[in-house]
Amino acid sequence: MTEYTLGKIPRLVAEHVDENRLWARVMEMSKYGAIPNDGVNRPALSQADIAARKTLISWARHRKFTIRQDEIGNLFIRRDGRHSNVVPVMTGSHMDSQPCGGRFDGIYGVLAGLEVLEALEDAKIETINPIDVVAWTNEEGSRFDPGGMGSMVFTGVAKVHDFAHIQDCDGKSFKHALEETLRATPADTERPSKHPVKAYIEAHIEQGPVLENSAKTIGAVTSIQGSRRFQVNISGESAHAGTTPLKLRRDALQAALRCLADLNTVMEDPDDILRYTVGKLIVSPNSPNAVPSRAEFSIDLRHPDEAILERLSGEISSVCAKVAPPCGVVVTQTFHKTPTSFAPEIVSSVEGSACALGLSAMLLPSGAFHDAGMMATHCPSGMIFIPCADGISHNEAEYASSADLAAGTKVLAACLTKLAAK
Ligand code: HGY
Ligand code: MN
Ligand code: MN
């Protein structure tokens, strides 16, 4: 690791991180969308998400931080610096969760950012650059597919109207849900469009077992693997289960099963590096005595090597075209993010700050997608990981200790202060 010195001011701000205040807020937020076994189901733009947004805004207003929202509902909390006309340093994450989510995925990064602003206030430190904490809209993509919508719009990769028509499983459009949320959250009307950012650092639980198995507290994240999502829609013909001979059927579910069987073979990876997941399967009319007329399934495909993702993406279409008939099939790629390499200067500031604060640290890649991957196309970016118990995430049992939450936040405080103070 290159020589890294942490100045007095960043260290002072890190020392003002209040572990109890942070833990209490994480627990408060876990009430919004709470489900049994300590889980959270807080879909993007849902009433639970709106309640979480309102609470975050109230905490920010208490400290007189500025609150703004952009056209896709990304929520920005700003602590001013000495100069208001200079680019901000940014941190943040997402507040939406998986349907069977945990109390820490995403929300930790938003609250860690808020805690850094609080620590700066308590330490009475004035920075040169303003610091923005952002809560990105719809990172998960479990209600409205794909994920990462907020950071895609902020970085100019997509426009809000690209997503307007997308519907959730109840037929509600993204446009309608977004309008409701913007009306409900009392942020200022100013909606900053994409603007220059000095640097972005996101704190997040690792969502894997590496830190815990290595007995390290801080992960300085070096990269994020490439990620693609597909929607496969198969159309057949509904028919009577009792009277229709099998050879006359256009059974959409049987066609989907043929596709999935062949895709499993194509996606086999003896090195177990490829991540291939079919997480969603919808059959209609979904009646025990009617031959399925439609079958729709999702594909989530990830790998560090873009060329492998490109090759396998082509195979998805060719496999389905070959075995779906006599049913029809349409394969649509709904998301594509190339592998991300984080800025070396940000990675070393995370690792250096952790060591300067006496915390064990290691470099590691991220298997999970994050908004920081989009931000890396926009400004020097990086991530701080902390361990989560048994590497479990996207599961109600997800857990991170209060001490680790605070440790990650202290490193974030040190990095952001150093970036904003010079
Ligand atoms: O899917 C992901 O990697 C992220 O947790 N949304
Ligand atoms: Mn996340
Ligand atoms: Mn997640």
Coordinates of C-alpha atoms and ligand atoms in Angstrom, one line a residue:
M1 CA 0.0 0.0 0.0
T2 CA 1.3 3.5 -1.0
E3 CA 2.3 5.8 2.0
Y4 CA -0.9 7.6 3.1
T5 CA -1.2 10.4 5.7
L6 CA -4.5 11.3 7.4
G7 CA -4.5 14.9 8.5
K8 CA -5.8 16.2 11.9
I9 CA -9.1 17.5 10.5
P10 CA -10.2 14.3 8.8
R11 CA -9.2 12.4 11.9
L12 CA -11.2 14.8 14.1
V13 CA -14.3 14.4 12.0
A14 CA -14.0 10.6 12.1
E15 CA -13.8 10.8 15.9
H16 CA -17.1 12.7 15.9
V17 CA -19.0 9.9 14.2
D18 CA -21.7 8.8 16.8
E19 CA -22.1 5.0 16.7
N20 CA -25.3 5.1 18.8
R21 CA -27.0 7.8 16.6
L22 CA -26.2 5.9 13.5
W23 CA -27.5 2.6 14.8
A24 CA -30.7 4.2 16.1
R25 CA -31.3 5.7 12.7
V26 CA -30.7 2.4 10.9
M27 CA -33.2 0.7 13.2
E28 CA -35.7 3.6 12.8
M29 CA -35.5 3.2 9.0
S30 CA -36.0 -0.6 9.2
K31 CA -39.5 0.1 10.5
Y32 CA -40.5 1.4 7.0
G33 CA -41.5 -1.8 5.2
A34 CA -40.7 -4.0 8.1
I35 CA -41.5 -7.8 7.5
P36 CA -41.0 -10.7 10.0
N37 CA -37.6 -12.0 11.0
D38 CA -36.0 -8.5 11.0
G39 CA -36.6 -8.2 7.2
V40 CA -37.5 -5.2 5.1
N41 CA -39.7 -4.9 2.0
R42 CA -39.4 -1.3 0.9
P43 CA -40.0 -1.2 -2.9
A44 CA -38.9 1.9 -4.8
L45 CA -41.6 4.7 -4.8
S46 CA -43.8 2.7 -2.4
Q47 CA -45.5 4.2 0.7
A48 CA -42.7 2.7 2.7
D49 CA -40.1 4.4 0.5
I50 CA -42.0 7.7 0.8
A51 CA -42.1 7.3 4.6
A52 CA -38.3 6.7 4.6
R53 CA -37.7 9.7 2.4
K54 CA -39.8 11.9 4.7
T55 CA -37.9 10.8 7.8
L56 CA -34.5 11.4 6.1
I57 CA -35.7 14.9 5.1
S58 CA -36.8 15.6 8.6
W59 CA -33.4 14.6 10.0
A60 CA -31.7 16.8 7.4
R61 CA -34.0 19.8 8.1
H62 CA -33.2 19.5 11.8
R63 CA -29.6 20.4 10.9
K64 CA -30.7 23.0 8.3
F65 CA -29.0 21.1 5.5
T66 CA -30.4 21.9 2.0
I67 CA -32.8 19.3 0.5
R68 CA -33.3 18.9 -3.3
Q69 CA -34.8 16.3 -5.6
D70 CA -34.1 15.8 -9.3
E71 CA -36.6 14.7 -12.0
I72 CA -36.3 11.0 -11.1
G73 CA -36.7 11.6 -7.4
N74 CA -33.0 11.2 -6.4
L75 CA -32.9 13.0 -3.1
F76 CA -29.9 15.2 -2.3
I77 CA -29.0 16.5 1.2
R78 CA -26.3 19.2 1.1
R79 CA -24.1 20.6 3.8
D80 CA -22.6 23.8 2.3
G81 CA -18.9 24.4 2.1
R82 CA -17.1 27.7 2.2
H83 CA -17.7 28.2 -1.5
S84 CA -21.1 27.4 -2.9
N85 CA -20.0 27.7 -6.6
V86 CA -17.6 24.8 -6.5
V87 CA -18.4 21.2 -7.3
P88 CA -19.6 19.0 -4.5
V89 CA -18.1 15.9 -3.0
M90 CA -20.8 13.2 -3.0
T91 CA -21.7 10.1 -1.0
G92 CA -24.9 8.1 -0.7
S93 CA -26.6 4.9 -1.7
H94 CA -30.3 3.7 -2.0
M95 CA -33.2 3.3 0.3
D96 CA -35.3 0.9 -1.7
S97 CA -34.9 -2.8 -0.8
Q98 CA -35.5 -6.3 -2.2
P99 CA -39.0 -7.9 -1.4
C100 CA -37.2 -10.1 1.2
G101 CA -34.5 -7.5 2.0
G102 CA -32.4 -6.8 5.1
R103 CA -32.0 -3.8 7.3
F104 CA -28.7 -2.6 5.9
D105 CA -28.5 -3.0 2.1
G106 CA -28.4 0.5 0.7
I107 CA -29.9 2.4 3.6
Y108 CA -26.6 2.1 5.5
G109 CA -24.8 4.1 2.8
V110 CA -27.4 6.9 3.0
L111 CA -27.3 7.1 6.8
A112 CA -23.5 6.8 6.9
G113 CA -23.4 9.9 4.6
L114 CA -25.8 11.8 6.9
E115 CA -23.8 10.8 9.9
V116 CA -20.7 12.3 8.3
L117 CA -22.5 15.6 7.8
E118 CA -23.6 15.4 11.5
A119 CA -20.0 14.7 12.6
L120 CA -18.8 17.7 10.6
E121 CA -21.4 19.9 12.4
D122 CA -20.4 18.5 15.8
A123 CA -16.7 19.0 15.1
K124 CA -17.5 22.5 13.8
I125 CA -15.5 21.9 10.6
E126 CA -16.0 24.1 7.5
T127 CA -15.1 22.4 4.3
I128 CA -14.2 24.1 1.0
N129 CA -16.5 22.0 -1.2
P130 CA -20.1 21.3 -0.3
I131 CA -20.9 17.7 0.5
D132 CA -24.0 16.0 -0.9
V133 CA -25.6 12.9 0.4
V134 CA -27.8 11.2 -2.2
A135 CA -30.5 8.6 -1.9
W136 CA -30.7 7.1 -5.4
T137 CA -34.2 6.2 -6.8
N138 CA -34.8 2.5 -7.5
E139 CA -31.4 0.9 -7.3
E140 CA -32.8 -2.6 -6.8
G141 CA -35.1 -2.8 -9.8
S142 CA -37.3 -5.4 -8.1
R143 CA -40.5 -3.4 -8.4
F144 CA -39.6 -1.6 -11.6
D145 CA -37.0 -3.4 -13.7
P146 CA -34.2 -2.5 -14.3
G147 CA -32.3 -1.3 -11.2
G148 CA -30.0 1.7 -11.1
M149 CA -32.5 4.1 -12.6
G150 CA -31.7 7.0 -10.4
S151 CA -27.9 6.9 -11.0
M152 CA -28.4 6.1 -14.7
V153 CA -30.5 9.3 -15.1
F154 CA -28.1 11.4 -13.0
T155 CA -25.0 10.3 -15.1
G156 CA -26.9 10.8 -18.4
V157 CA -26.9 7.1 -19.3
A158 CA -30.8 7.2 -19.5
K159 CA -33.6 9.7 -19.4
V160 CA -36.6 9.5 -17.1
H161 CA -39.1 9.0 -19.9
D162 CA -37.1 5.8 -20.9
F163 CA -38.7 4.3 -17.8
A164 CA -42.1 6.0 -17.7
H165 CA -44.0 3.1 -19.2
I166 CA -42.5 0.3 -17.1
Q167 CA -45.1 -1.3 -14.9
D168 CA -44.9 -3.2 -11.6
C169 CA -46.7 -6.5 -11.1
D170 CA -49.9 -4.6 -10.2
G171 CA -49.9 -2.7 -13.5
K172 CA -48.9 0.6 -11.9
S173 CA -46.5 2.6 -14.1
F174 CA -43.1 4.0 -13.0
K175 CA -44.3 7.4 -14.2
H176 CA -47.4 7.3 -11.9
A177 CA -45.5 6.1 -8.9
L178 CA -42.8 8.7 -9.4
E179 CA -45.3 11.5 -9.6
E180 CA -46.9 10.3 -6.4
T181 CA -43.6 10.3 -4.6
L182 CA -42.5 13.7 -5.9
R183 CA -45.8 15.1 -4.7
A184 CA -45.5 13.4 -1.3
T185 CA -42.0 14.4 -0.3
P186 CA -41.6 18.0 0.9
A187 CA -38.2 18.6 -0.7
D188 CA -37.4 22.0 -2.2
T189 CA -38.7 22.4 -5.8
E190 CA -35.2 22.9 -7.2
R191 CA -34.3 19.8 -9.2
P192 CA -30.7 19.8 -10.2
S193 CA -30.0 18.1 -13.5
K194 CA -26.8 16.2 -13.9
H195 CA -24.0 18.3 -12.5
P196 CA -20.2 18.0 -12.1
V197 CA -19.0 16.1 -9.0
K198 CA -15.5 16.2 -7.5
A199 CA -15.6 12.6 -6.3
Y200 CA -18.2 10.0 -5.1
I201 CA -17.7 7.4 -2.3
E202 CA -20.4 4.9 -1.3
A203 CA -20.4 2.9 1.9
H204 CA -22.2 -0.4 1.7
I205 CA -22.3 -3.9 3.3
E206 CA -20.2 -6.4 1.3
Q207 CA -23.1 -8.8 0.7
G208 CA -20.6 -11.6 0.5
P209 CA -18.3 -13.5 3.0
V210 CA -14.8 -12.3 2.0
L211 CA -14.3 -9.6 4.7
E212 CA -15.7 -11.8 7.5
N213 CA -13.6 -14.8 6.4
S214 CA -10.5 -12.6 6.2
A215 CA -11.2 -11.1 9.6
K216 CA -11.0 -7.6 8.0
T217 CA -13.3 -4.6 9.0
I218 CA -12.9 -2.4 5.9
G219 CA -13.0 -3.3 2.2
A220 CA -11.5 -0.8 -0.2
V221 CA -13.4 -1.8 -3.3
T222 CA -11.4 -2.0 -6.5
S223 CA -14.0 -2.9 -9.1
I224 CA -17.6 -4.1 -9.8
Q225 CA -18.2 -7.0 -12.3
G226 CA -20.2 -6.5 -15.4
S227 CA -24.0 -7.0 -15.2
R228 CA -26.8 -7.6 -17.6
R229 CA -30.5 -8.3 -17.3
F230 CA -32.9 -9.8 -19.7
Q231 CA -36.6 -10.3 -19.9
V232 CA -37.8 -13.5 -21.9
N233 CA -41.4 -13.5 -22.9
I234 CA -42.9 -16.7 -24.4
S235 CA -46.3 -16.7 -26.0
G236 CA -48.4 -19.9 -26.6
E237 CA -52.1 -20.6 -26.6
S238 CA -54.4 -21.3 -23.6
A239 CA -56.3 -24.5 -24.0
H240 CA -58.3 -27.0 -22.0
A241 CA -56.1 -29.3 -19.8
G242 CA -58.5 -32.2 -20.2
T243 CA -59.4 -32.2 -23.9
T244 CA -56.3 -30.9 -25.7
P245 CA -53.8 -33.5 -27.0
L246 CA -50.2 -32.6 -26.0
K247 CA -49.1 -32.7 -29.7
L248 CA -51.6 -29.9 -30.5
R249 CA -50.6 -27.7 -27.6
R250 CA -48.6 -24.4 -27.7
D251 CA -47.7 -24.7 -24.0
A252 CA -45.7 -21.5 -23.0
L253 CA -44.5 -23.0 -19.7
Q254 CA -43.2 -26.2 -21.4
A255 CA -41.4 -23.9 -23.9
A256 CA -39.9 -21.9 -21.0
L257 CA -38.7 -25.1 -19.4
R258 CA -37.0 -26.2 -22.6
C259 CA -35.3 -22.8 -22.8
L260 CA -34.2 -23.0 -19.1
A261 CA -32.9 -26.5 -19.5
D262 CA -30.7 -25.5 -22.4
L263 CA -29.6 -22.2 -20.8
N264 CA -28.5 -24.1 -17.7
T265 CA -26.1 -26.1 -20.0
V266 CA -24.8 -23.0 -21.8
M267 CA -24.3 -21.2 -18.5
E268 CA -22.3 -24.0 -16.8
D269 CA -18.9 -22.6 -15.5
P270 CA -16.6 -25.1 -13.8
D271 CA -14.7 -22.2 -12.2
D272 CA -18.0 -20.8 -10.7
I273 CA -17.1 -17.2 -11.7
L274 CA -20.2 -16.6 -13.8
R275 CA -23.4 -15.5 -11.9
Y276 CA -26.5 -16.7 -13.8
T277 CA -29.8 -16.2 -12.0
V278 CA -33.4 -16.7 -13.1
G279 CA -35.2 -15.0 -10.2
K280 CA -38.6 -14.3 -11.7
L281 CA -41.1 -16.6 -13.5
I282 CA -44.6 -15.5 -14.3
V283 CA -47.1 -18.0 -15.9
S284 CA -50.5 -17.1 -17.1
P285 CA -53.3 -17.7 -16.9
N286 CA -51.8 -19.6 -14.0
S287 CA -54.7 -21.9 -13.7
P288 CA -54.3 -25.7 -12.9
N289 CA -56.6 -26.8 -15.7
A290 CA -55.6 -24.4 -18.5
V291 CA -52.6 -24.9 -20.7
P292 CA -50.3 -21.8 -20.1
S293 CA -50.5 -19.2 -22.9
R294 CA -47.7 -17.0 -21.5
A295 CA -44.5 -17.6 -19.6
E296 CA -42.2 -14.7 -18.7
F297 CA -38.9 -15.1 -16.9
S298 CA -35.9 -12.8 -16.0
I299 CA -32.2 -13.5 -16.4
D300 CA -29.6 -11.7 -14.3
L301 CA -26.1 -12.4 -15.8
R302 CA -22.8 -11.2 -14.3
H303 CA -19.1 -11.7 -14.9
P304 CA -15.9 -9.6 -14.6
D305 CA -15.1 -10.2 -18.3
E306 CA -17.3 -8.2 -20.7
A307 CA -16.4 -10.4 -23.7
I308 CA -17.8 -13.5 -21.9
L309 CA -21.0 -11.5 -21.0
E310 CA -21.2 -10.4 -24.7
R311 CA -20.9 -14.0 -25.9
L312 CA -23.4 -15.5 -23.5
S313 CA -25.9 -12.7 -24.2
G314 CA -25.9 -13.8 -27.8
E315 CA -26.4 -17.4 -26.8
I316 CA -29.5 -16.5 -24.8
S317 CA -31.3 -15.4 -27.9
S318 CA -30.2 -18.3 -30.1
V319 CA -31.1 -21.0 -27.5
C320 CA -34.6 -19.5 -26.9
A321 CA -35.2 -19.1 -30.7
K322 CA -34.2 -22.8 -31.2
V323 CA -36.3 -24.5 -28.5
A324 CA -39.3 -22.3 -27.8
P325 CA -41.3 -23.2 -31.0
P326 CA -44.1 -23.8 -31.6
C327 CA -44.4 -21.0 -29.1
G328 CA -43.2 -17.5 -29.9
V329 CA -40.3 -15.9 -27.9
V330 CA -39.0 -12.4 -27.4
V331 CA -35.7 -11.8 -25.6
T332 CA -35.1 -8.2 -24.4
Q333 CA -32.0 -6.9 -22.7
T334 CA -33.2 -4.5 -20.0
F335 CA -29.9 -3.6 -18.4
H336 CA -26.2 -3.5 -19.4
K337 CA -23.4 -2.2 -17.2
T338 CA -19.8 -3.0 -18.3
P339 CA -17.3 -3.9 -15.5
T340 CA -16.2 -0.9 -13.4
S341 CA -12.7 -0.1 -12.2
F342 CA -12.7 2.5 -9.4
A343 CA -10.3 5.4 -9.3
P344 CA -7.0 4.3 -7.8
E345 CA -6.7 7.5 -5.8
I346 CA -10.1 6.8 -4.2
V347 CA -9.3 3.2 -3.5
S348 CA -6.0 4.1 -1.8
S349 CA -7.7 6.9 0.2
V350 CA -10.2 4.3 1.6
E351 CA -7.5 1.8 2.4
G352 CA -5.1 4.5 3.8
S353 CA -7.8 6.1 5.9
A354 CA -8.8 2.7 7.4
C355 CA -5.2 1.9 8.3
A356 CA -4.6 5.4 9.7
L357 CA -7.7 4.9 11.9
G358 CA -6.3 1.6 13.1
L359 CA -8.9 -0.5 11.2
S360 CA -7.9 -3.7 9.4
A361 CA -8.5 -3.4 5.6
M362 CA -8.1 -5.2 2.3
L363 CA -8.7 -4.6 -1.4
L364 CA -11.6 -6.6 -2.9
P365 CA -13.9 -6.5 -6.0
S366 CA -17.7 -6.2 -5.7
G367 CA -19.9 -9.0 -7.0
A368 CA -23.0 -6.9 -6.4
F369 CA -24.0 -4.0 -8.6
H370 CA -24.0 -0.5 -7.0
D371 CA -24.9 3.1 -8.1
A372 CA -21.2 3.8 -7.6
G373 CA -20.6 1.8 -10.7
M374 CA -22.6 4.4 -12.7
M375 CA -20.9 7.3 -10.8
A376 CA -17.5 5.9 -11.9
T377 CA -18.4 6.9 -15.4
H378 CA -19.0 10.5 -14.1
C379 CA -16.3 11.3 -11.6
P380 CA -13.5 9.6 -9.5
S381 CA -15.5 7.1 -7.5
G382 CA -15.0 4.3 -5.0
M383 CA -16.7 2.2 -2.3
I384 CA -16.2 1.3 1.3
F385 CA -17.4 -2.2 2.3
I386 CA -18.0 -3.5 5.8
P387 CA -18.7 -7.2 6.7
C388 CA -22.1 -8.7 6.9
A389 CA -22.8 -11.8 8.9
D390 CA -22.1 -15.0 6.9
G391 CA -22.1 -12.8 3.7
I392 CA -25.9 -13.0 3.7
S393 CA -27.9 -10.3 1.9
H394 CA -31.1 -10.0 -0.1
N395 CA -32.4 -12.0 2.8
E396 CA -34.2 -11.0 6.1
A397 CA -31.3 -12.4 8.1
E398 CA -28.8 -9.7 6.7
Y399 CA -26.8 -8.3 9.6
A400 CA -24.0 -5.9 10.2
S401 CA -22.7 -5.0 13.7
S402 CA -23.0 -1.5 15.1
A403 CA -19.2 -1.3 15.5
D404 CA -18.7 -2.2 11.8
L405 CA -21.3 0.3 10.7
A406 CA -19.5 3.0 12.7
A407 CA -16.0 1.9 11.5
G408 CA -17.1 2.2 7.8
T409 CA -18.6 5.6 8.6
K410 CA -15.4 6.8 10.2
V411 CA -13.5 5.9 7.1
L412 CA -16.1 7.6 5.0
A413 CA -15.8 10.7 7.2
A414 CA -12.1 10.8 6.9
C415 CA -12.1 10.4 3.1
L416 CA -14.9 12.9 2.4
T417 CA -13.4 15.5 4.7
K418 CA -10.0 15.1 3.1
L419 CA -11.6 15.5 -0.4
A420 CA -13.7 18.5 0.6
A421 CA -11.2 20.3 2.7
K422 CA -8.5 20.9 0.2
Ligands
HGY1 O1 -28.4 -6.7 -7.6 C1 -27.4 -6.1 -7.0 O2 -26.3 -6.4 -7.2 C2 -27.7 -5.0 -6.0 O3 -27.8 -5.5 -4.8 N1 -29.0 -4.4 -6.4
MN2 MN -27.4 -2.3 -2.4
MN3 MN -29.4 -5.0 -3.1

